[in-house]
Amino acid sequence: MSRFSQGRFLISAAAPGQFPPDLGAEVAFVGRSNSGKSSAINAISQRHALARTSKTPGRTRLLNFFELGTHQRIVDLPGYGYATGPEAERLTWQPLIDALKGRESLRGLFMIVDSRRGLTEGDEGLLAWADPPMRAPLRVHVLLSKADKLNRSEAGKVLRETKAALGDRASAQLFSVPAKTGIDEAQRTLAAWLEDKVFDDP
Ligand code: GDP
């Protein structure tokens, strides 16, 4: 049975004013370009072409919102690490992701990290952004993607090393779409975060 009842594209936002209403719960997916983020979104949401939208030319630099259930959303953020350089990327991104972070609905980040590459500078930049001084940190869960490319002992090693590097900044798990590694675990974490509703006072 599908864990998520829906799975539909809502909107590609180029500016905070285009974000959907700040109701319910949402989880943002971030990762370096080619990390496997779209594949992870499709596998976790059990909608094989859901994240295709984020790949259409013109939408790759936008925040793409998908609905997985009533007032339960995922937000696909642009992949980082290519071409334009970190500074140019940061300038395009910063106002959008800062606005995202200000939303009541945002429950945390799923960060997709290629298990063969490990944490990159871009990932570290986002981890720092998620844990600003003097403010409550945003919850982060790391998916070590493409784990099928590693043998068992390599996969165990990268998981241990990543957990050690992350410390209490994030949780982490192995993930592979073709081998179906960790899909259930990722779905459970996502569902728990999306169900963690904040209710207004009556
Ligand atoms: P994105 O740019 O981060 O959205 O990455 P994609 O989801 O488009 O994946 C980039 C490439 O990695 C594609 O060729 C995918 O088929 C491949 N890929 C994604 N996930 C996996 C995985 O779990 N295992 C393997 N072997 N390849 C994967």
PDB file of C-alpha atoms and ligand atoms in Angstrom:
ATOM      1  CA  MET A   1       0.000   0.000   0.000  1.00  0.00           C
ATOM      2  CA  SER A   2       1.152   3.474  -0.785  1.00  0.00           C
ATOM      3  CA  ARG A   3       2.372   5.380   2.244  1.00  0.00           C
ATOM      4  CA  PHE A   4       1.539   8.685   0.605  1.00  0.00           C
ATOM      5  CA  SER A   5      -1.994   9.079  -0.670  1.00  0.00           C
ATOM      6  CA  GLN A   6      -1.294  11.625  -3.361  1.00  0.00           C
ATOM      7  CA  GLY A   7       1.806  12.759  -5.160  1.00  0.00           C
ATOM      8  CA  ARG A   8       1.254  15.631  -7.475  1.00  0.00           C
ATOM      9  CA  PHE A   9       3.138  18.625  -8.690  1.00  0.00           C
ATOM     10  CA  LEU A  10       1.947  21.892  -7.141  1.00  0.00           C
ATOM     11  CA  ILE A  11       4.105  24.769  -8.371  1.00  0.00           C
ATOM     12  CA  SER A  12       7.556  25.880  -9.469  1.00  0.00           C
ATOM     13  CA  ALA A  13       8.399  28.967  -7.453  1.00  0.00           C
ATOM     14  CA  ALA A  14      10.878  31.597  -8.593  1.00  0.00           C
ATOM     15  CA  ALA A  15      10.062  33.936  -5.720  1.00  0.00           C
ATOM     16  CA  PRO A  16       8.757  33.507  -2.162  1.00  0.00           C
ATOM     17  CA  GLY A  17       5.451  35.116  -3.194  1.00  0.00           C
ATOM     18  CA  GLN A  18       4.758  32.048  -5.347  1.00  0.00           C
ATOM     19  CA  PHE A  19       5.183  29.532  -2.528  1.00  0.00           C
ATOM     20  CA  PRO A  20       2.011  27.597  -1.678  1.00  0.00           C
ATOM     21  CA  PRO A  21       0.148  28.664   1.493  1.00  0.00           C
ATOM     22  CA  ASP A  22       2.176  28.026   4.637  1.00  0.00           C
ATOM     23  CA  LEU A  23      -0.155  25.349   6.026  1.00  0.00           C
ATOM     24  CA  GLY A  24       0.520  21.853   7.298  1.00  0.00           C
ATOM     25  CA  ALA A  25       4.011  20.402   6.900  1.00  0.00           C
ATOM     26  CA  GLU A  26       6.742  20.305   4.295  1.00  0.00           C
ATOM     27  CA  VAL A  27      10.193  18.747   3.963  1.00  0.00           C
ATOM     28  CA  ALA A  28      12.835  20.138   1.592  1.00  0.00           C
ATOM     29  CA  PHE A  29      15.068  17.879  -0.508  1.00  0.00           C
ATOM     30  CA  VAL A  30      18.548  19.213  -1.192  1.00  0.00           C
ATOM     31  CA  GLY A  31      21.648  17.778  -2.818  1.00  0.00           C
ATOM     32  CA  ARG A  32      24.439  18.267  -5.267  1.00  0.00           C
ATOM     33  CA  SER A  33      23.496  17.997  -8.953  1.00  0.00           C
ATOM     34  CA  ASN A  34      23.536  14.352 -10.016  1.00  0.00           C
ATOM     35  CA  SER A  35      23.464  13.134  -6.397  1.00  0.00           C
ATOM     36  CA  GLY A  36      20.323  11.117  -7.151  1.00  0.00           C
ATOM     37  CA  LYS A  37      17.864  13.589  -5.616  1.00  0.00           C
ATOM     38  CA  SER A  38      15.162  13.220  -8.292  1.00  0.00           C
ATOM     39  CA  SER A  39      15.437   9.430  -8.195  1.00  0.00           C
ATOM     40  CA  ALA A  40      15.144   9.516  -4.403  1.00  0.00           C
ATOM     41  CA  ILE A  41      12.046  11.745  -4.520  1.00  0.00           C
ATOM     42  CA  ASN A  42      10.403   9.435  -7.040  1.00  0.00           C
ATOM     43  CA  ALA A  43      11.239   6.275  -5.073  1.00  0.00           C
ATOM     44  CA  ILE A  44      10.177   7.682  -1.717  1.00  0.00           C
ATOM     45  CA  SER A  45       6.950   9.188  -3.023  1.00  0.00           C
ATOM     46  CA  GLN A  46       6.273   6.052  -5.119  1.00  0.00           C
ATOM     47  CA  ARG A  47       5.547   8.310  -8.081  1.00  0.00           C
ATOM     48  CA  HIS A  48       7.977   7.370 -10.766  1.00  0.00           C
ATOM     49  CA  ALA A  49       7.910  10.609 -12.662  1.00  0.00           C
ATOM     50  CA  LEU A  50       7.090  13.068  -9.910  1.00  0.00           C
ATOM     51  CA  ALA A  51      10.441  14.843  -9.850  1.00  0.00           C
ATOM     52  CA  ARG A  52      10.701  14.965 -13.619  1.00  0.00           C
ATOM     53  CA  THR A  53       9.235  18.452 -13.425  1.00  0.00           C
ATOM     54  CA  SER A  54      12.303  19.621 -11.551  1.00  0.00           C
ATOM     55  CA  LYS A  55      14.429  18.485 -14.492  1.00  0.00           C
ATOM     56  CA  THR A  56      12.518  20.352 -17.197  1.00  0.00           C
ATOM     57  CA  PRO A  57      14.586  23.163 -18.673  1.00  0.00           C
ATOM     58  CA  GLY A  58      13.687  26.426 -17.018  1.00  0.00           C
ATOM     59  CA  ARG A  59      12.607  24.740 -13.801  1.00  0.00           C
ATOM     60  CA  THR A  60      15.948  23.433 -12.634  1.00  0.00           C
ATOM     61  CA  ARG A  61      16.724  26.650 -10.771  1.00  0.00           C
ATOM     62  CA  LEU A  62      13.327  26.964  -9.138  1.00  0.00           C
ATOM     63  CA  LEU A  63      11.840  25.551  -5.953  1.00  0.00           C
ATOM     64  CA  ASN A  64       9.440  22.813  -7.028  1.00  0.00           C
ATOM     65  CA  PHE A  65       6.660  21.959  -4.588  1.00  0.00           C
ATOM     66  CA  PHE A  66       4.892  18.582  -4.623  1.00  0.00           C
ATOM     67  CA  GLU A  67       1.963  17.451  -2.522  1.00  0.00           C
ATOM     68  CA  LEU A  68       2.104  13.975  -0.974  1.00  0.00           C
ATOM     69  CA  GLY A  69      -1.002  14.228   1.173  1.00  0.00           C
ATOM     70  CA  THR A  70      -3.363  16.916   2.388  1.00  0.00           C
ATOM     71  CA  HIS A  71      -1.169  19.805   3.478  1.00  0.00           C
ATOM     72  CA  GLN A  72       1.876  17.544   3.276  1.00  0.00           C
ATOM     73  CA  ARG A  73       4.491  18.700   0.809  1.00  0.00           C
ATOM     74  CA  ILE A  74       7.999  18.102  -0.340  1.00  0.00           C
ATOM     75  CA  VAL A  75      10.062  20.885  -1.845  1.00  0.00           C
ATOM     76  CA  ASP A  76      12.691  20.007  -4.415  1.00  0.00           C
ATOM     77  CA  LEU A  77      15.494  22.561  -4.238  1.00  0.00           C
ATOM     78  CA  PRO A  78      17.872  23.185  -7.153  1.00  0.00           C
ATOM     79  CA  GLY A  79      20.894  20.887  -7.272  1.00  0.00           C
ATOM     80  CA  TYR A  80      24.111  22.657  -6.365  1.00  0.00           C
ATOM     81  CA  GLY A  81      27.762  22.233  -7.258  1.00  0.00           C
ATOM     82  CA  TYR A  82      27.906  22.836 -10.973  1.00  0.00           C
ATOM     83  CA  ALA A  83      28.843  25.480 -13.502  1.00  0.00           C
ATOM     84  CA  THR A  84      27.918  28.801 -12.002  1.00  0.00           C
ATOM     85  CA  GLY A  85      30.163  28.521  -8.963  1.00  0.00           C
ATOM     86  CA  PRO A  86      29.202  28.638  -5.334  1.00  0.00           C
ATOM     87  CA  GLU A  87      28.975  32.421  -5.005  1.00  0.00           C
ATOM     88  CA  ALA A  88      26.646  32.949  -7.972  1.00  0.00           C
ATOM     89  CA  GLU A  89      24.560  29.995  -6.806  1.00  0.00           C
ATOM     90  CA  ARG A  90      24.368  31.292  -3.302  1.00  0.00           C
ATOM     91  CA  LEU A  91      23.109  34.667  -4.502  1.00  0.00           C
ATOM     92  CA  THR A  92      20.310  33.146  -6.581  1.00  0.00           C
ATOM     93  CA  TRP A  93      19.350  30.736  -3.891  1.00  0.00           C
ATOM     94  CA  GLN A  94      19.774  32.569  -0.683  1.00  0.00           C
ATOM     95  CA  PRO A  95      16.600  34.690  -0.698  1.00  0.00           C
ATOM     96  CA  LEU A  96      14.517  31.686  -1.732  1.00  0.00           C
ATOM     97  CA  ILE A  97      15.839  29.253   0.820  1.00  0.00           C
ATOM     98  CA  ASP A  98      15.892  31.864   3.561  1.00  0.00           C
ATOM     99  CA  ALA A  99      12.200  32.490   2.860  1.00  0.00           C
ATOM    100  CA  LEU A 100      11.617  28.737   2.930  1.00  0.00           C
ATOM    101  CA  LYS A 101      13.322  28.461   6.299  1.00  0.00           C
ATOM    102  CA  GLY A 102      11.031  31.139   7.678  1.00  0.00           C
ATOM    103  CA  ARG A 103       7.958  29.018   6.962  1.00  0.00           C
ATOM    104  CA  GLU A 104       6.021  27.459   9.827  1.00  0.00           C
ATOM    105  CA  SER A 105       5.485  24.349   7.728  1.00  0.00           C
ATOM    106  CA  LEU A 106       9.138  23.479   7.189  1.00  0.00           C
ATOM    107  CA  ARG A 107       9.898  20.353   9.240  1.00  0.00           C
ATOM    108  CA  GLY A 108      13.418  19.660   8.027  1.00  0.00           C
ATOM    109  CA  LEU A 109      15.764  18.796   5.185  1.00  0.00           C
ATOM    110  CA  PHE A 110      16.466  15.543   3.412  1.00  0.00           C
ATOM    111  CA  MET A 111      20.011  15.862   2.073  1.00  0.00           C
ATOM    112  CA  ILE A 112      21.028  13.519  -0.744  1.00  0.00           C
ATOM    113  CA  VAL A 113      24.754  12.716  -0.710  1.00  0.00           C
ATOM    114  CA  ASP A 114      26.389  10.368  -3.222  1.00  0.00           C
ATOM    115  CA  SER A 115      27.786   7.572  -1.046  1.00  0.00           C
ATOM    116  CA  ARG A 116      30.908   7.345  -3.229  1.00  0.00           C
ATOM    117  CA  ARG A 117      31.672  11.022  -2.829  1.00  0.00           C
ATOM    118  CA  GLY A 118      30.712  11.713   0.779  1.00  0.00           C
ATOM    119  CA  LEU A 119      29.891  15.156   2.142  1.00  0.00           C
ATOM    120  CA  THR A 120      30.947  17.984  -0.176  1.00  0.00           C
ATOM    121  CA  GLU A 121      31.542  21.670   0.447  1.00  0.00           C
ATOM    122  CA  GLY A 122      28.035  22.452  -0.794  1.00  0.00           C
ATOM    123  CA  ASP A 123      26.543  19.956   1.665  1.00  0.00           C
ATOM    124  CA  GLU A 124      28.589  21.468   4.486  1.00  0.00           C
ATOM    125  CA  GLY A 125      27.360  24.930   3.482  1.00  0.00           C
ATOM    126  CA  LEU A 126      23.758  23.797   3.786  1.00  0.00           C
ATOM    127  CA  LEU A 127      24.394  22.063   7.088  1.00  0.00           C
ATOM    128  CA  ALA A 128      25.795  25.334   8.422  1.00  0.00           C
ATOM    129  CA  TRP A 129      22.754  27.182   7.076  1.00  0.00           C
ATOM    130  CA  ALA A 130      20.472  24.645   8.799  1.00  0.00           C
ATOM    131  CA  ASP A 131      22.203  25.200  12.133  1.00  0.00           C
ATOM    132  CA  PRO A 132      22.623  28.954  12.569  1.00  0.00           C
ATOM    133  CA  PRO A 133      24.181  30.282  15.774  1.00  0.00           C
ATOM    134  CA  MET A 134      21.682  31.245  18.470  1.00  0.00           C
ATOM    135  CA  ARG A 135      18.693  29.710  16.696  1.00  0.00           C
ATOM    136  CA  ALA A 136      17.033  26.333  16.830  1.00  0.00           C
ATOM    137  CA  PRO A 137      18.618  24.028  14.233  1.00  0.00           C
ATOM    138  CA  LEU A 138      16.574  22.584  11.410  1.00  0.00           C
ATOM    139  CA  ARG A 139      16.341  18.799  11.402  1.00  0.00           C
ATOM    140  CA  VAL A 140      18.445  17.143   8.683  1.00  0.00           C
ATOM    141  CA  HIS A 141      18.392  13.533   7.439  1.00  0.00           C
ATOM    142  CA  VAL A 142      21.140  12.423   5.027  1.00  0.00           C
ATOM    143  CA  LEU A 143      20.480   9.770   2.382  1.00  0.00           C
ATOM    144  CA  LEU A 144      23.776   8.214   1.257  1.00  0.00           C
ATOM    145  CA  SER A 145      22.622   7.527  -2.279  1.00  0.00           C
ATOM    146  CA  LYS A 146      23.688   4.996  -4.910  1.00  0.00           C
ATOM    147  CA  ALA A 147      24.759   2.601  -2.144  1.00  0.00           C
ATOM    148  CA  ASP A 148      24.461  -0.246  -4.696  1.00  0.00           C
ATOM    149  CA  LYS A 149      27.730   1.058  -6.163  1.00  0.00           C
ATOM    150  CA  LEU A 150      29.579   0.079  -2.981  1.00  0.00           C
ATOM    151  CA  ASN A 151      30.222  -3.338  -1.523  1.00  0.00           C
ATOM    152  CA  ARG A 152      28.942  -4.162   1.938  1.00  0.00           C
ATOM    153  CA  SER A 153      32.061  -3.195   3.826  1.00  0.00           C
ATOM    154  CA  GLU A 154      32.555   0.046   1.867  1.00  0.00           C
ATOM    155  CA  ALA A 155      28.925   0.969   2.509  1.00  0.00           C
ATOM    156  CA  GLY A 156      29.299   0.245   6.232  1.00  0.00           C
ATOM    157  CA  LYS A 157      32.445   2.348   6.358  1.00  0.00           C
ATOM    158  CA  VAL A 158      30.934   5.368   4.578  1.00  0.00           C
ATOM    159  CA  LEU A 159      27.876   5.241   6.842  1.00  0.00           C
ATOM    160  CA  ARG A 160      30.049   5.163   9.981  1.00  0.00           C
ATOM    161  CA  GLU A 161      32.302   7.952   8.716  1.00  0.00           C
ATOM    162  CA  THR A 162      29.411  10.139   7.617  1.00  0.00           C
ATOM    163  CA  LYS A 163      27.630   9.692  10.943  1.00  0.00           C
ATOM    164  CA  ALA A 164      30.856  10.606  12.742  1.00  0.00           C
ATOM    165  CA  ALA A 165      31.322  13.716  10.551  1.00  0.00           C
ATOM    166  CA  LEU A 166      27.709  14.772  11.054  1.00  0.00           C
ATOM    167  CA  GLY A 167      27.704  14.277  14.809  1.00  0.00           C
ATOM    168  CA  ASP A 168      24.421  15.604  16.156  1.00  0.00           C
ATOM    169  CA  ARG A 169      23.833  17.849  13.135  1.00  0.00           C
ATOM    170  CA  ALA A 170      21.975  15.175  11.147  1.00  0.00           C
ATOM    171  CA  SER A 171      20.916  11.555  11.009  1.00  0.00           C
ATOM    172  CA  ALA A 172      22.074   9.370   8.093  1.00  0.00           C
ATOM    173  CA  GLN A 173      21.214   6.139   6.293  1.00  0.00           C
ATOM    174  CA  LEU A 174      22.239   4.183   3.209  1.00  0.00           C
ATOM    175  CA  PHE A 175      19.977   4.498   0.172  1.00  0.00           C
ATOM    176  CA  SER A 176      19.736   2.889  -3.249  1.00  0.00           C
ATOM    177  CA  VAL A 177      16.894   2.993  -5.737  1.00  0.00           C
ATOM    178  CA  PRO A 178      17.747  -0.125  -7.834  1.00  0.00           C
ATOM    179  CA  ALA A 179      18.689  -2.221  -4.787  1.00  0.00           C
ATOM    180  CA  LYS A 180      15.716  -0.773  -2.814  1.00  0.00           C
ATOM    181  CA  THR A 181      18.051  -0.103   0.091  1.00  0.00           C
ATOM    182  CA  GLY A 182      16.638   2.178   2.755  1.00  0.00           C
ATOM    183  CA  ILE A 183      13.525   3.244   0.861  1.00  0.00           C
ATOM    184  CA  ASP A 184      11.225   2.102   3.652  1.00  0.00           C
ATOM    185  CA  GLU A 185      13.416   3.752   6.288  1.00  0.00           C
ATOM    186  CA  ALA A 186      13.404   7.031   4.341  1.00  0.00           C
ATOM    187  CA  GLN A 187       9.618   6.855   3.879  1.00  0.00           C
ATOM    188  CA  ARG A 188       9.093   6.283   7.578  1.00  0.00           C
ATOM    189  CA  THR A 189      11.273   9.257   8.509  1.00  0.00           C
ATOM    190  CA  LEU A 190       9.578  11.484   5.944  1.00  0.00           C
ATOM    191  CA  ALA A 191       6.088  10.390   7.030  1.00  0.00           C
ATOM    192  CA  ALA A 192       6.928  11.004  10.692  1.00  0.00           C
ATOM    193  CA  TRP A 193       8.162  14.505   9.931  1.00  0.00           C
ATOM    194  CA  LEU A 194       5.191  15.327   7.728  1.00  0.00           C
ATOM    195  CA  GLU A 195       2.764  14.053  10.333  1.00  0.00           C
ATOM    196  CA  ASP A 196       4.437  16.108  13.032  1.00  0.00           C
ATOM    197  CA  LYS A 197       1.865  18.845  12.674  1.00  0.00           C
ATOM    198  CA  VAL A 198       1.953  22.034  14.636  1.00  0.00           C
ATOM    199  CA  PHE A 199      -1.596  22.937  15.610  1.00  0.00           C
ATOM    200  CA  ASP A 200      -2.750  26.446  16.232  1.00  0.00           C
ATOM    201  CA  ASP A 201      -4.198  27.191  19.629  1.00  0.00           C
ATOM    202  CA  PRO A 202      -7.971  26.596  19.617  1.00  0.00           C
TER     203      PRO A 202
HETATM  204  P1  GDP B   1      19.734  14.548  -9.444  1.00  0.00           P
HETATM  205  O1  GDP B   1      20.437  15.379 -10.469  1.00  0.00           O
HETATM  206  O2  GDP B   1      20.374  14.727  -8.107  1.00  0.00           O
HETATM  207  O3  GDP B   1      18.254  14.747  -9.399  1.00  0.00           O
HETATM  208  O4  GDP B   1      20.029  13.024  -9.806  1.00  0.00           O
HETATM  209  P2  GDP B   1      19.187  11.916 -10.616  1.00  0.00           P
HETATM  210  O5  GDP B   1      18.134  11.343  -9.752  1.00  0.00           O
HETATM  211  O6  GDP B   1      18.794  12.466 -11.924  1.00  0.00           O
HETATM  212  O7  GDP B   1      20.315  10.802 -10.800  1.00  0.00           O
HETATM  213  C1  GDP B   1      21.532  11.090 -11.434  1.00  0.00           C
HETATM  214  C2  GDP B   1      22.060   9.801 -12.046  1.00  0.00           C
HETATM  215  O8  GDP B   1      22.315   8.859 -11.031  1.00  0.00           O
HETATM  216  C3  GDP B   1      21.065   9.147 -13.001  1.00  0.00           C
HETATM  217  O9  GDP B   1      21.795   8.571 -14.063  1.00  0.00           O
HETATM  218  C4  GDP B   1      20.412   8.084 -12.145  1.00  0.00           C
HETATM  219  O10 GDP B   1      19.946   6.979 -12.890  1.00  0.00           O
HETATM  220  C5  GDP B   1      21.557   7.668 -11.244  1.00  0.00           C
HETATM  221  N1  GDP B   1      21.073   7.164  -9.939  1.00  0.00           N
HETATM  222  C6  GDP B   1      20.215   7.760  -9.104  1.00  0.00           C
HETATM  223  N2  GDP B   1      19.995   7.012  -7.999  1.00  0.00           N
HETATM  224  C7  GDP B   1      20.742   5.902  -8.147  1.00  0.00           C
HETATM  225  C8  GDP B   1      20.965   4.721  -7.347  1.00  0.00           C
HETATM  226  O11 GDP B   1      20.419   4.546  -6.245  1.00  0.00           O
HETATM  227  N3  GDP B   1      21.843   3.809  -7.838  1.00  0.00           N
HETATM  228  C9  GDP B   1      22.483   3.949  -9.030  1.00  0.00           C
HETATM  229  N4  GDP B   1      23.319   2.986  -9.417  1.00  0.00           N
HETATM  230  N5  GDP B   1      22.290   5.025  -9.815  1.00  0.00           N
HETATM  231  C10 GDP B   1      21.434   5.991  -9.388  1.00  0.00           C
END
